[in-house]
GROMACS .gro file of C-alpha atoms in nm:
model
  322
    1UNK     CA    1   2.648  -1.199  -0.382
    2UNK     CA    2   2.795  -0.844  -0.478
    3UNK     CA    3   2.758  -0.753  -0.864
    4UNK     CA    4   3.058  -0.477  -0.940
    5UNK     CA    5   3.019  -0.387  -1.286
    6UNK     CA    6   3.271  -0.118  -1.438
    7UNK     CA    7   3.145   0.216  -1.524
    8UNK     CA    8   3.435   0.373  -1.582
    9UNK     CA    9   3.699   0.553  -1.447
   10UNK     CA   10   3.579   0.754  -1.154
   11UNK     CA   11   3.199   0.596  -1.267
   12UNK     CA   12   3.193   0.811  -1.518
   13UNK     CA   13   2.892   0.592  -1.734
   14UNK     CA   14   2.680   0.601  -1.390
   15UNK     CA   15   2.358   0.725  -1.482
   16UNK     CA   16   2.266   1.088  -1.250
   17UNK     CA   17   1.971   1.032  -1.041
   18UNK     CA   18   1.659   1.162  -1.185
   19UNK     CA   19   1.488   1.440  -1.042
   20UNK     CA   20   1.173   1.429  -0.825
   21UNK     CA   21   1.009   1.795  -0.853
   22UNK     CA   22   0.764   1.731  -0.595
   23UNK     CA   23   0.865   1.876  -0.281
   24UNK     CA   24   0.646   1.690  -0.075
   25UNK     CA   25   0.658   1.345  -0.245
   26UNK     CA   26   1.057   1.383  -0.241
   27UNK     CA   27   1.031   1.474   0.157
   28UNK     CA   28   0.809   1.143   0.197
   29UNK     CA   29   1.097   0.884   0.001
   30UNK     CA   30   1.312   1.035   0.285
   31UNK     CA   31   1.131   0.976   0.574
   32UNK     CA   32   1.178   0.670   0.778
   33UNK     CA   33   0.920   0.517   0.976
   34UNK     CA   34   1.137   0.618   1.293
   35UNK     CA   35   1.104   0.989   1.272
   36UNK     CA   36   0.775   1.000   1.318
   37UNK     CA   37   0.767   0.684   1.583
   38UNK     CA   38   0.364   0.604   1.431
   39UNK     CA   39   0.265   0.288   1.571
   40UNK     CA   40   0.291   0.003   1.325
   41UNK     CA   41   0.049  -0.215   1.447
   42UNK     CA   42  -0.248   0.018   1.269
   43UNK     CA   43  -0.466  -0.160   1.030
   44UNK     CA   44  -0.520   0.176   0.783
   45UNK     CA   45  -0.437   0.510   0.816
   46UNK     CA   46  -0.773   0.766   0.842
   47UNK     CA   47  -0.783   1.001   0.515
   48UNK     CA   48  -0.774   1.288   0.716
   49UNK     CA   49  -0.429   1.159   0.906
   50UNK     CA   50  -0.215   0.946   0.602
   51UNK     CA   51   0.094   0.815   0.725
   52UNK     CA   52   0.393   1.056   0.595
   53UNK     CA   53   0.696   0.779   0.618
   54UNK     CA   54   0.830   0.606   0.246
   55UNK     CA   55   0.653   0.258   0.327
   56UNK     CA   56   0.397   0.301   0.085
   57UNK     CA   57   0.661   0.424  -0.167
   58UNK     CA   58   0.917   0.147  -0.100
   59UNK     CA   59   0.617  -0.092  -0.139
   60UNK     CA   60   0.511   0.074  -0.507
   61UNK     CA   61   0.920   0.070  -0.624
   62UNK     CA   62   0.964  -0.282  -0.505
   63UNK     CA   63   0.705  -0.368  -0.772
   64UNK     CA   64   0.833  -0.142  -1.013
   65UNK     CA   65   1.197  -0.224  -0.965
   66UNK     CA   66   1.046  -0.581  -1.039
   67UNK     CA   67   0.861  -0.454  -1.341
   68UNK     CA   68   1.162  -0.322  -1.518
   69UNK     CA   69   1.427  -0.556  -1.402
   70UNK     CA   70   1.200  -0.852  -1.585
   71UNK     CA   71   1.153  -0.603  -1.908
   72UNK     CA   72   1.494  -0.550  -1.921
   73UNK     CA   73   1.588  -0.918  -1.927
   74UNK     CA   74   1.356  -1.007  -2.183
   75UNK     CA   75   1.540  -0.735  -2.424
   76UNK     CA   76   1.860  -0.817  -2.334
   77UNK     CA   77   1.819  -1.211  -2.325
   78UNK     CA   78   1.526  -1.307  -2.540
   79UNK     CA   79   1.657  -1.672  -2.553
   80UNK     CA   80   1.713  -1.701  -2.183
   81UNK     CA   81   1.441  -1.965  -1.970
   82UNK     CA   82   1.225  -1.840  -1.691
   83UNK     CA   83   1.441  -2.074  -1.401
   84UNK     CA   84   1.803  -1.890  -1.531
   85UNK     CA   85   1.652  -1.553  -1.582
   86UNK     CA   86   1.450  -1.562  -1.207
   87UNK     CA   87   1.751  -1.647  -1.058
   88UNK     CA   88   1.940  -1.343  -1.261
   89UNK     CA   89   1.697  -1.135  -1.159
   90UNK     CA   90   1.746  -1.170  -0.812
   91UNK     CA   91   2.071  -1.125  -0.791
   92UNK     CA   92   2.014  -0.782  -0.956
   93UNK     CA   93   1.718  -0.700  -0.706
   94UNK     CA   94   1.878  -0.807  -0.404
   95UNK     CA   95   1.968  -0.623  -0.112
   96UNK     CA   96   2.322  -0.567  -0.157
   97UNK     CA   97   2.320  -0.448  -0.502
   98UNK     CA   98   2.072  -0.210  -0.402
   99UNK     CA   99   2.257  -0.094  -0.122
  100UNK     CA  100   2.527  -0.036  -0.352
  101UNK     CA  101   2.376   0.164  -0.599
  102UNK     CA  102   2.221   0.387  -0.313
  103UNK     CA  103   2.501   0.438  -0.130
  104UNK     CA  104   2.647   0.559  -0.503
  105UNK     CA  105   2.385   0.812  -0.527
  106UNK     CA  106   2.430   0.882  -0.161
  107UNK     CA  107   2.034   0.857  -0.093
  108UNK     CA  108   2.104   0.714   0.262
  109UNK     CA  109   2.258   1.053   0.349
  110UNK     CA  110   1.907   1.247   0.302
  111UNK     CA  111   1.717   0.981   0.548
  112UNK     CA  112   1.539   1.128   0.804
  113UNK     CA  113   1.527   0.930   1.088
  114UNK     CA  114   1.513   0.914   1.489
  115UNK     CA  115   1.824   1.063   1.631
  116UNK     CA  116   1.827   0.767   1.869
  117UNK     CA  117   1.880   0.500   1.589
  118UNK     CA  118   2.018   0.747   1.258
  119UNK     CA  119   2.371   0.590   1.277
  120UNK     CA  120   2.266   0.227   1.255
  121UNK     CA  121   1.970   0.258   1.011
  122UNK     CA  122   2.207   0.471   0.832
  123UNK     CA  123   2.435   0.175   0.822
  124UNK     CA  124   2.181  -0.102   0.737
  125UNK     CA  125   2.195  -0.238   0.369
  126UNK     CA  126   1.860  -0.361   0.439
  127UNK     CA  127   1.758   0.047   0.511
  128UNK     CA  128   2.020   0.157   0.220
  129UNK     CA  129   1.798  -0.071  -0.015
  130UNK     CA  130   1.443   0.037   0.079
  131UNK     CA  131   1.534   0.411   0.060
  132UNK     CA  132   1.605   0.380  -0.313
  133UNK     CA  133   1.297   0.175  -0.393
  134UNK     CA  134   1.140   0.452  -0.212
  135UNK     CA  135   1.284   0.668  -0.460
  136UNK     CA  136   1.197   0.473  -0.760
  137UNK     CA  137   0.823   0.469  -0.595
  138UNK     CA  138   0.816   0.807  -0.543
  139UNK     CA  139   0.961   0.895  -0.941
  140UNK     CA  140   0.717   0.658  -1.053
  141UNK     CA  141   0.437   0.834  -0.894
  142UNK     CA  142   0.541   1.130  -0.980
  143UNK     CA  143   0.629   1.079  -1.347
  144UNK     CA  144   0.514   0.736  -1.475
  145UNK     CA  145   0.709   0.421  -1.595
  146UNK     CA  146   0.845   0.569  -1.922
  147UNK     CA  147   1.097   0.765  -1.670
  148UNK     CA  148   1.199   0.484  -1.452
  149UNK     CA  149   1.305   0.280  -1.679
  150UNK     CA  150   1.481   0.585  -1.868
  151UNK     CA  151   1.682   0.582  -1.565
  152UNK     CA  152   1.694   0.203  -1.473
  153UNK     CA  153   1.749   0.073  -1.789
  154UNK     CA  154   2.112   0.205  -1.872
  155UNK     CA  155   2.193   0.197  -1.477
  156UNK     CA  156   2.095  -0.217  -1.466
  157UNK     CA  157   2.185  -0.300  -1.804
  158UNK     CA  158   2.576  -0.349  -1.648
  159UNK     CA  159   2.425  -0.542  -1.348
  160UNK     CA  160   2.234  -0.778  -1.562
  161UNK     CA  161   2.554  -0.870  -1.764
  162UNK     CA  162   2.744  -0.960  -1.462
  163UNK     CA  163   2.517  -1.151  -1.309
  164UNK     CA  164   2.405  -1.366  -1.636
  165UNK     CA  165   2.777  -1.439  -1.627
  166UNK     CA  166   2.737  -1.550  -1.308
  167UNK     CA  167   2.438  -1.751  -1.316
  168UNK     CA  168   2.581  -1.917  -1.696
  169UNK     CA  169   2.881  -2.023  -1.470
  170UNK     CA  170   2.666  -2.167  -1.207
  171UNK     CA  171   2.467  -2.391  -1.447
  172UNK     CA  172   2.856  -2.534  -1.550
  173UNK     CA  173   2.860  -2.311  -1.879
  174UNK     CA  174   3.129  -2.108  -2.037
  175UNK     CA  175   3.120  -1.724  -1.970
  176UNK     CA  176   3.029  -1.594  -2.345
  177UNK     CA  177   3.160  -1.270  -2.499
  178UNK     CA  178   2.936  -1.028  -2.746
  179UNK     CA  179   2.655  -1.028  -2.847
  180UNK     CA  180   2.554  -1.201  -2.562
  181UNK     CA  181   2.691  -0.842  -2.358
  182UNK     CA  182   2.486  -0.547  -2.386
  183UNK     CA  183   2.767  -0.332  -2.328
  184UNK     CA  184   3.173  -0.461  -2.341
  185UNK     CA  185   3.266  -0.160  -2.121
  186UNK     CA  186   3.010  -0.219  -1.888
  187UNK     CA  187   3.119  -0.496  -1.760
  188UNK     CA  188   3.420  -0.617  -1.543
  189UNK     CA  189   3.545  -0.910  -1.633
  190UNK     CA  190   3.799  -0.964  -1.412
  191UNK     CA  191   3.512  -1.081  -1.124
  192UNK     CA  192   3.431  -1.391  -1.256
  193UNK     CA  193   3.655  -1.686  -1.393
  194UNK     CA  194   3.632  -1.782  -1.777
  195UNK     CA  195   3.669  -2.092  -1.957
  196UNK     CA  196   4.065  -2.110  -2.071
  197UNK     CA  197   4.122  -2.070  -2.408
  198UNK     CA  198   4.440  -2.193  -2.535
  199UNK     CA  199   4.562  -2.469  -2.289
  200UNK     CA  200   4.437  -2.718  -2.478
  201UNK     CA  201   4.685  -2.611  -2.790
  202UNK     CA  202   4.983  -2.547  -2.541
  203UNK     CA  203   4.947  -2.906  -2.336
  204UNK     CA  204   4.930  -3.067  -2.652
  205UNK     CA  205   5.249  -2.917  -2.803
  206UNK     CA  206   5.433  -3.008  -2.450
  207UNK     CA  207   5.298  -3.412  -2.477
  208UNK     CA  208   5.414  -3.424  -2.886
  209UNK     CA  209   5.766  -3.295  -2.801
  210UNK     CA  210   5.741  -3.537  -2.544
  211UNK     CA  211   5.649  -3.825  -2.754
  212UNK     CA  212   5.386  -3.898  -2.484
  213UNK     CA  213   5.042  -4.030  -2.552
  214UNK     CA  214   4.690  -3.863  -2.417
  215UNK     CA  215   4.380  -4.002  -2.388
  216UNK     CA  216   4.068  -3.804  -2.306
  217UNK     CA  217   3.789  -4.027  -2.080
  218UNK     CA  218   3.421  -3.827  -2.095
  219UNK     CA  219   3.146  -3.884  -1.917
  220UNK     CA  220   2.816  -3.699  -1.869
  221UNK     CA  221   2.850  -3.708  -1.468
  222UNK     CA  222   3.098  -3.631  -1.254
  223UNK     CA  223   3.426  -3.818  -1.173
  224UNK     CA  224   3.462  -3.839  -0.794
  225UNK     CA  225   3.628  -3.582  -0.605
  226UNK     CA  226   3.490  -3.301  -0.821
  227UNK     CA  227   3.308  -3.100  -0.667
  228UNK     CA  228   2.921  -3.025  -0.782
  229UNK     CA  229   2.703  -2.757  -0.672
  230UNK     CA  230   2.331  -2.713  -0.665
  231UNK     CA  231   2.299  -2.512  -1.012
  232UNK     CA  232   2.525  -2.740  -1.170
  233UNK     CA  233   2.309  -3.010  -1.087
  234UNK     CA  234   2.004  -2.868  -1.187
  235UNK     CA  235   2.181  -2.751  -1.500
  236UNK     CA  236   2.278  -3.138  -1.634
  237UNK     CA  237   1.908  -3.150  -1.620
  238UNK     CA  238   1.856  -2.905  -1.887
  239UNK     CA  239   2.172  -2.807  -2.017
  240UNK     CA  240   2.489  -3.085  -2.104
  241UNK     CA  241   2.710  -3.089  -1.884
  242UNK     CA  242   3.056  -3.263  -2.036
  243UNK     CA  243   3.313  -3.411  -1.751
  244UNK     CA  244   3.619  -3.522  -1.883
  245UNK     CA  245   4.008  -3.689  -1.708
  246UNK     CA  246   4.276  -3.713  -1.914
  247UNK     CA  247   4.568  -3.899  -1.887
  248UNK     CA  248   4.904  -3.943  -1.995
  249UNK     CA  249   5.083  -4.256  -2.083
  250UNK     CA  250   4.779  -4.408  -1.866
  251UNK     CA  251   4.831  -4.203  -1.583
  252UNK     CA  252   4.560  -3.947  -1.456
  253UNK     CA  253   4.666  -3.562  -1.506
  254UNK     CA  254   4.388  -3.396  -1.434
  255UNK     CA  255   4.009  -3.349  -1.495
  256UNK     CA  256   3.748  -3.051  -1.620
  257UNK     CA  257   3.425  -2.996  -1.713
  258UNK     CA  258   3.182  -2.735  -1.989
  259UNK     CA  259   2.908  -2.774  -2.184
  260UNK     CA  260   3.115  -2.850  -2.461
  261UNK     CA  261   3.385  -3.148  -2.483
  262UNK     CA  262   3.628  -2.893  -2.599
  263UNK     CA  263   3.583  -2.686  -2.304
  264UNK     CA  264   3.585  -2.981  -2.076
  265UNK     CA  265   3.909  -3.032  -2.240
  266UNK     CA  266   4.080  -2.705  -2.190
  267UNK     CA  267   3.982  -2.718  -1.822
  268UNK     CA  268   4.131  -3.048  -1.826
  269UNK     CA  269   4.455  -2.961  -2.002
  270UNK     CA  270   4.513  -2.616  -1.731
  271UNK     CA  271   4.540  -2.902  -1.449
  272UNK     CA  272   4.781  -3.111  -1.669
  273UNK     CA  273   4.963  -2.837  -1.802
  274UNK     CA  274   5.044  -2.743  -1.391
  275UNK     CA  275   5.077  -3.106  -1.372
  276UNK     CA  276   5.380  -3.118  -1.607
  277UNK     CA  277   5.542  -2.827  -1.460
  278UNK     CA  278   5.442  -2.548  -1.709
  279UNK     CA  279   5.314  -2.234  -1.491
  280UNK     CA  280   5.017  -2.084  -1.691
  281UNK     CA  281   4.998  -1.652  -1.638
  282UNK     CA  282   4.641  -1.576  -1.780
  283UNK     CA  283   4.619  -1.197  -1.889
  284UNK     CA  284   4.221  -1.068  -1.857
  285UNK     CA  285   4.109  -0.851  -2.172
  286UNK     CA  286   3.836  -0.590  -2.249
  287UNK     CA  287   3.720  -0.887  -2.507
  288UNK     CA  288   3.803  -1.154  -2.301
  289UNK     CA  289   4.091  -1.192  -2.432
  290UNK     CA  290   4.299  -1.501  -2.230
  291UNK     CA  291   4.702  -1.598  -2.348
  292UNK     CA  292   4.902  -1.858  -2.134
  293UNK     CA  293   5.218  -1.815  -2.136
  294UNK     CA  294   5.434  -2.075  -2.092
  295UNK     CA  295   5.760  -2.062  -1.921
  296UNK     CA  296   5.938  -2.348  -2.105
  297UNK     CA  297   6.217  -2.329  -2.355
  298UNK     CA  298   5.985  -2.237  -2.648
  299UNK     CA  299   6.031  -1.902  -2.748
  300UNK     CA  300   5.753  -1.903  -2.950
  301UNK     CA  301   5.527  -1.878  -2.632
  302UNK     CA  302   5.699  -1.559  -2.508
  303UNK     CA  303   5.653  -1.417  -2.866
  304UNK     CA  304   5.313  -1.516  -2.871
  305UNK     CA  305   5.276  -1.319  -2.501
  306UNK     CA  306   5.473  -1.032  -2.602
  307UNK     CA  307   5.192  -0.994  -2.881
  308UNK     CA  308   4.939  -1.013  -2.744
  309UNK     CA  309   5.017  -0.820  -2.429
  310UNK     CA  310   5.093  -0.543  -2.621
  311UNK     CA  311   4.787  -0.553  -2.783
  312UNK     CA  312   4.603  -0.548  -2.454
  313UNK     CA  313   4.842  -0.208  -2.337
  314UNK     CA  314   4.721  -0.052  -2.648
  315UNK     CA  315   4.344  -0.124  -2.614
  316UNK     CA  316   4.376   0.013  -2.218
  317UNK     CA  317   4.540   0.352  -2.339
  318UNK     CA  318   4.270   0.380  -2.610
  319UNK     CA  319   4.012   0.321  -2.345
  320UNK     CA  320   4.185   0.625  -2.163
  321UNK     CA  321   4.186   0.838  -2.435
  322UNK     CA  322   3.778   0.800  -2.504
   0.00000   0.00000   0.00000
């Protein structure tokens, strides 16, 4: 799963790649096992003969890359179990993220490798990954931890926040703003869907001008027909896990579910308010800020948008201006 946080405009908050001084150790993070063509089958290299490819450094960042990632978590998350956090932490280790951030610092562009195979190792996220744990084995042998995690702390810090979104969503719990965030700007929140705020208010004002009853049935598994994955499961374990229907004038309108009843309730109400015709437009903010407008004869709902949607035009052009 691809983690895209947002570092700017023109990734302008991407950290520069750190320099490794060492001629020889920087020549080694570059060098595939295919230039050379060694056999691989070799037990141990003789200490007179070492084998010049990155293995050995890939092997050391792998660790390292580990090391900080789990460091990092621990400062930014101090609260968060070992299940959640593991499965955070893979998401930020994983292949494709590291392929991503490589390919950023174009490291798969220095490779040397065998002519024969350089356009589809070139290509390989798997080989895009293991050159820049190469790198961060050959910066930590070069220059100690203290400097990879200079340089890996403000370039995961982003990742991290996107994917505890993630995971929070994938144990059934509401994406939360600040403090919870490291960093606001950091992180894209248009990749991941929210809890609806404000549909709860809105389908209630549409039933009491309707002189229509509501009733709100909970339980603490799931009604059938909604669908529950594996996290979600494992989550009503540890975490609550709220399912709710509601129904107007005794007649289902939709269902929901959070770790709170109110959220439960707000999912809920989005079906019903689709349900009764009202077509919900749900504007994404800096700070998560959600309206829904609703197209109905109320033009206190349009004033409401028109607010608030300015408000969100004048936090973008301040974010242009710094």
């Amino acid at each position: 799963m691809a983690l895209k946080p947002n570092f700017g405009p023109g990734e302008r908050d991407f950290p520069p790649l750190p320099i490794i001084y060492s001629r020889e150790i920087e020549q080694k993070v570059y060098t595939h096992r295919s230039y050379h063509a060694r056999p691989t089958h070799v037990f141990e290299d003789h200490p007179s003969d070492p084998s010049p490819d990155n293995e050995k450094f890939e092997h050391l960042g792998d660790a390292v890359l580990g090391l900080c990632v789990t460091s990092l978590m621990l400062r930014l998350y101090p609260g968060l179990h070992v299940g959640p956090s593991t499965k955070i932490r893979a998401l930020i280790v994983g292949n494709i993220t590291l392929a991503d951030i490589s390919v950023k610092y174009k490291l798969p562009d220095r490779l040397r490798l065998h002519p024969a195979q350089a356009i589809t190792l070139r290509a390989s996220t798997h080989i895009q990954a293991d050159v820049l744990e190469s790198y961060i084995g050959g910066l930590f042998h070069e220059q100690g931890l203290e400097a990879v995690r200079r340089w890996l702390d403000p370039l995961l810090t982003p990742y991290a926040a996107v994917a505890y979104q993630m995971v929070r969503l994938q144990h059934g719990l509401p994406v939360l703003s600040a403090p919870f965030l490291p960093s606001q700007s950091s992180v894209n929140n248009t990749l991941t869907p929210m809890t609806t705020i404000g549909h709860l208010a809105l389908f209630n004002q549409h039933l009491q001008k309707s002189d229509r009853s509501v009733e709100w049935v909970y339980s603490d598994v799931p009604e059938e027909g909604i669908e529950v994955d594996e996290f979600t499961k494992h989550a009503s374990k540890t975490t609550p896990v709220w399912y709710v229907k509601v129904l107007v004038d005794g007649e289902f309108y939709g269902n929901g579910r959070g770790n709170t009843k109110k959220a439960a309730r707000n999912e809920a109400a989005k079906v019903g308010l689709e349900r009764l015709g009202v077509m919900c437009v749900e504007v994404v903010g800096w700070a998560e800020l959600k309206v829904s407008v609703a197209l109905a004869d109320d033009y206190l709902c349009y004033l409401y948008a028109f607010v608030c949607f300015y408000m969100l035009c004048g936090r973008y052009l301040k974010s242009l201006d710094s």
